[in-house]
Amino acid sequence: MGYRSRSAFKLIELNKKYKFIKKNTKLLDIGSYPGGWSQVSSKIIINGKILSLDIKKMNQIENVSFLQCNFLEEGTKEKILKFFNEKLDVVLSDMAANTTGNKSLDCIRTNQLCADVIEFSSKILKSNGVLISKLFMGEDFLEVKELAKSTFKKVQFFKPESSRNESKETYLHCSILKTL
């Protein structure tokens, strides 16, 4: 197998359940370091395009382009759209905030990243696009869930078996953007 991270198995489970990565998918992997999700995607996507981005430098993966930046920085959306030359099929995010030791704070910070990804995805996904994002069960879970439901027509939650039992993480599967 040789995956760079255990989280690769989570994406394999998610894709087995929801079947969102296909051979011609245009996919963005936000917070991609160390590259496990990009590796999994690169084994499936043959005729599509993959762009991974992270604030940390990621070692190269065949058929994956990498952009070292913060996805919230000014100009990042434009760089992504220029790379793909169209809107995207899939946005992935397995991001978690750097841990502080305060579980409640860490949960809030990670869920804020998820909320930011939902907002960001609404601007770069095709109308029938899919978002997969990590989310923690915590005090602000409902707020992020409501944001997702106000942005996408279909919102589901899934905790992969490869997640640790004690982990509060779950994954958000959103599809079909709501239009005005």
Tab-separated table of C-alpha atoms in Angstrom:
chain	number	residue	atom	x	y	z
A	1	MET	CA	0.000	0.000	0.000
A	2	GLY	CA	2.583	2.577	1.101
A	3	TYR	CA	0.191	5.401	1.991
A	4	ARG	CA	1.652	8.496	3.603
A	5	SER	CA	-1.021	8.638	6.300
A	6	ARG	CA	-3.583	6.472	8.053
A	7	SER	CA	-6.225	8.905	6.848
A	8	ALA	CA	-5.864	7.416	3.340
A	9	PHE	CA	-7.974	4.492	4.549
A	10	LYS	CA	-10.685	6.915	5.684
A	11	LEU	CA	-10.937	8.358	2.169
A	12	ILE	CA	-11.036	4.854	0.681
A	13	GLU	CA	-14.010	4.064	2.971
A	14	LEU	CA	-15.734	7.375	2.173
A	15	ASN	CA	-15.350	6.850	-1.571
A	16	LYS	CA	-16.551	3.248	-1.323
A	17	LYS	CA	-19.721	4.492	0.394
A	18	TYR	CA	-20.445	7.623	-1.686
A	19	LYS	CA	-18.549	6.972	-4.982
A	20	PHE	CA	-17.553	10.592	-5.644
A	21	ILE	CA	-14.032	10.100	-7.044
A	22	LYS	CA	-14.157	8.892	-10.637
A	23	LYS	CA	-11.560	8.591	-13.385
A	24	ASN	CA	-12.326	12.027	-14.891
A	25	THR	CA	-12.800	13.958	-11.617
A	26	LYS	CA	-11.413	17.456	-11.112
A	27	LEU	CA	-10.432	17.382	-7.447
A	28	LEU	CA	-8.999	19.808	-4.902
A	29	ASP	CA	-7.397	18.413	-1.728
A	30	ILE	CA	-7.240	21.238	0.855
A	31	GLY	CA	-4.827	20.729	3.745
A	32	SER	CA	-3.269	17.864	1.825
A	33	TYR	CA	-0.057	17.336	3.812
A	34	PRO	CA	1.361	14.656	4.048
A	35	GLY	CA	-0.572	13.485	0.977
A	36	GLY	CA	-2.511	10.327	1.843
A	37	TRP	CA	-5.772	11.591	0.337
A	38	SER	CA	-3.975	12.828	-2.780
A	39	GLN	CA	-2.340	9.403	-3.155
A	40	VAL	CA	-5.698	7.621	-2.989
A	41	SER	CA	-7.220	10.095	-5.467
A	42	SER	CA	-4.295	9.731	-7.898
A	43	LYS	CA	-4.864	5.965	-8.099
A	44	ILE	CA	-8.480	6.513	-9.251
A	45	ILE	CA	-8.332	9.700	-11.340
A	46	ILE	CA	-6.917	9.031	-14.806
A	47	ASN	CA	-8.384	11.703	-17.095
A	48	GLY	CA	-9.152	14.363	-14.487
A	49	LYS	CA	-6.959	16.780	-12.571
A	50	ILE	CA	-5.809	16.890	-8.960
A	51	LEU	CA	-4.548	19.955	-7.117
A	52	SER	CA	-3.371	19.620	-3.534
A	53	LEU	CA	-2.709	22.587	-1.321
A	54	ASP	CA	-1.356	23.054	2.147
A	55	ILE	CA	0.645	25.557	4.156
A	56	LYS	CA	3.194	22.750	4.695
A	57	LYS	CA	5.357	21.548	1.806
A	58	MET	CA	4.176	18.183	0.487
A	59	ASN	CA	6.451	15.760	-1.350
A	60	GLN	CA	5.482	15.207	-4.971
A	61	ILE	CA	2.931	12.571	-5.969
A	62	GLU	CA	2.611	11.407	-9.563
A	63	ASN	CA	-0.296	13.099	-11.407
A	64	VAL	CA	-0.869	15.546	-8.523
A	65	SER	CA	-0.035	19.248	-8.709
A	66	PHE	CA	0.784	21.032	-5.465
A	67	LEU	CA	0.324	24.622	-4.337
A	68	GLN	CA	1.899	25.686	-1.042
A	69	CYS	CA	-0.471	28.271	0.415
A	70	ASN	CA	-3.280	28.979	2.850
A	71	PHE	CA	-6.614	28.342	1.118
A	72	LEU	CA	-8.059	31.443	2.815
A	73	GLU	CA	-5.369	33.766	1.407
A	74	GLU	CA	-6.363	36.441	-1.065
A	75	GLY	CA	-5.975	35.144	-4.610
A	76	THR	CA	-6.017	31.412	-3.792
A	77	LYS	CA	-9.481	30.830	-5.295
A	78	GLU	CA	-8.332	32.495	-8.522
A	79	LYS	CA	-5.171	30.311	-8.655
A	80	ILE	CA	-7.314	27.187	-8.214
A	81	LEU	CA	-9.821	28.159	-10.881
A	82	LYS	CA	-6.991	29.110	-13.253
A	83	PHE	CA	-5.372	25.693	-12.703
A	84	PHE	CA	-8.577	23.789	-13.477
A	85	ASN	CA	-9.905	26.320	-16.001
A	86	GLU	CA	-13.418	25.490	-14.759
A	87	LYS	CA	-15.296	24.717	-11.563
A	88	LEU	CA	-14.523	21.503	-9.690
A	89	ASP	CA	-16.231	18.153	-9.150
A	90	VAL	CA	-14.846	17.398	-5.687
A	91	VAL	CA	-13.307	19.298	-2.769
A	92	LEU	CA	-11.676	17.263	-0.009
A	93	SER	CA	-10.552	18.518	3.385
A	94	ASP	CA	-9.059	16.409	6.154
A	95	MET	CA	-7.776	19.506	7.935
A	96	ALA	CA	-7.590	19.809	11.673
A	97	ALA	CA	-6.332	22.798	13.614
A	98	ASN	CA	-2.996	22.428	15.375
A	99	THR	CA	-3.760	20.997	18.794
A	100	THR	CA	-3.408	23.110	21.915
A	101	GLY	CA	-4.203	20.422	24.492
A	102	ASN	CA	-7.591	22.042	25.137
A	103	LYS	CA	-9.980	19.585	23.447
A	104	SER	CA	-12.893	22.014	23.382
A	105	LEU	CA	-10.802	24.775	21.772
A	106	ASP	CA	-9.242	22.333	19.299
A	107	CYS	CA	-12.720	21.153	18.300
A	108	ILE	CA	-13.970	24.713	17.765
A	109	ARG	CA	-10.914	25.649	15.709
A	110	THR	CA	-11.168	22.537	13.505
A	111	ASN	CA	-14.891	23.070	12.979
A	112	GLN	CA	-14.200	26.679	11.983
A	113	LEU	CA	-11.855	25.328	9.315
A	114	CYS	CA	-14.696	23.063	8.149
A	115	ALA	CA	-17.065	26.050	8.000
A	116	ASP	CA	-14.449	27.987	6.004
A	117	VAL	CA	-14.129	25.039	3.598
A	118	ILE	CA	-17.936	24.920	3.134
A	119	GLU	CA	-17.994	28.640	2.269
A	120	PHE	CA	-14.959	28.308	-0.014
A	121	SER	CA	-16.362	25.215	-1.772
A	122	SER	CA	-19.615	26.973	-2.581
A	123	LYS	CA	-17.607	29.329	-4.806
A	124	ILE	CA	-15.479	26.754	-6.662
A	125	LEU	CA	-17.639	23.614	-7.001
A	126	LYS	CA	-19.847	22.749	-9.954
A	127	SER	CA	-23.561	22.761	-9.086
A	128	ASN	CA	-23.516	18.965	-8.726
A	129	GLY	CA	-20.165	18.982	-6.913
A	130	VAL	CA	-19.217	17.080	-3.760
A	131	LEU	CA	-17.516	18.261	-0.582
A	132	ILE	CA	-15.947	15.896	1.941
A	133	SER	CA	-14.679	17.558	5.106
A	134	LYS	CA	-13.561	16.542	8.580
A	135	LEU	CA	-15.761	17.764	11.400
A	136	PHE	CA	-15.584	17.174	15.152
A	137	MET	CA	-18.571	16.353	17.321
A	138	GLY	CA	-18.586	19.258	19.764
A	139	GLU	CA	-20.433	22.321	20.957
A	140	ASP	CA	-20.421	24.048	17.540
A	141	PHE	CA	-21.259	20.929	15.501
A	142	LEU	CA	-24.866	22.039	14.924
A	143	GLU	CA	-23.783	25.446	13.621
A	144	VAL	CA	-21.530	23.837	11.006
A	145	LYS	CA	-24.268	21.321	10.130
A	146	GLU	CA	-26.742	24.181	9.561
A	147	LEU	CA	-24.221	26.028	7.380
A	148	ALA	CA	-23.779	22.878	5.293
A	149	LYS	CA	-27.553	22.417	4.993
A	150	SER	CA	-27.986	26.045	3.907
A	151	THR	CA	-25.322	25.569	1.200
A	152	PHE	CA	-25.961	22.031	-0.108
A	153	LYS	CA	-29.136	20.094	-0.897
A	154	LYS	CA	-27.752	16.814	0.457
A	155	VAL	CA	-25.764	16.646	3.719
A	156	GLN	CA	-24.697	13.371	5.328
A	157	PHE	CA	-22.304	12.341	8.099
A	158	PHE	CA	-20.086	9.282	8.160
A	159	LYS	CA	-17.522	8.015	10.665
A	160	PRO	CA	-15.180	5.582	8.887
A	161	GLU	CA	-14.293	2.355	10.665
A	162	SER	CA	-10.644	3.358	10.269
A	163	SER	CA	-11.261	6.316	12.631
A	164	ARG	CA	-10.231	5.648	16.193
A	165	ASN	CA	-13.184	4.811	18.444
A	166	GLU	CA	-12.284	7.538	20.932
A	167	SER	CA	-11.989	10.163	18.177
A	168	LYS	CA	-14.677	12.849	17.959
A	169	GLU	CA	-14.097	13.154	14.227
A	170	THR	CA	-16.748	12.476	11.650
A	171	TYR	CA	-16.878	13.365	7.987
A	172	LEU	CA	-19.310	15.610	6.224
A	173	HIS	CA	-20.471	14.493	2.765
A	174	CYS	CA	-22.222	17.337	0.954
A	175	SER	CA	-23.530	17.288	-2.581
A	176	ILE	CA	-25.523	19.448	-4.989
A	177	LEU	CA	-25.105	23.140	-4.268
A	178	LYS	CA	-28.247	25.101	-3.504
A	179	THR	CA	-28.831	27.911	-5.947
A	180	LEU	CA	-30.632	31.182	-5.409
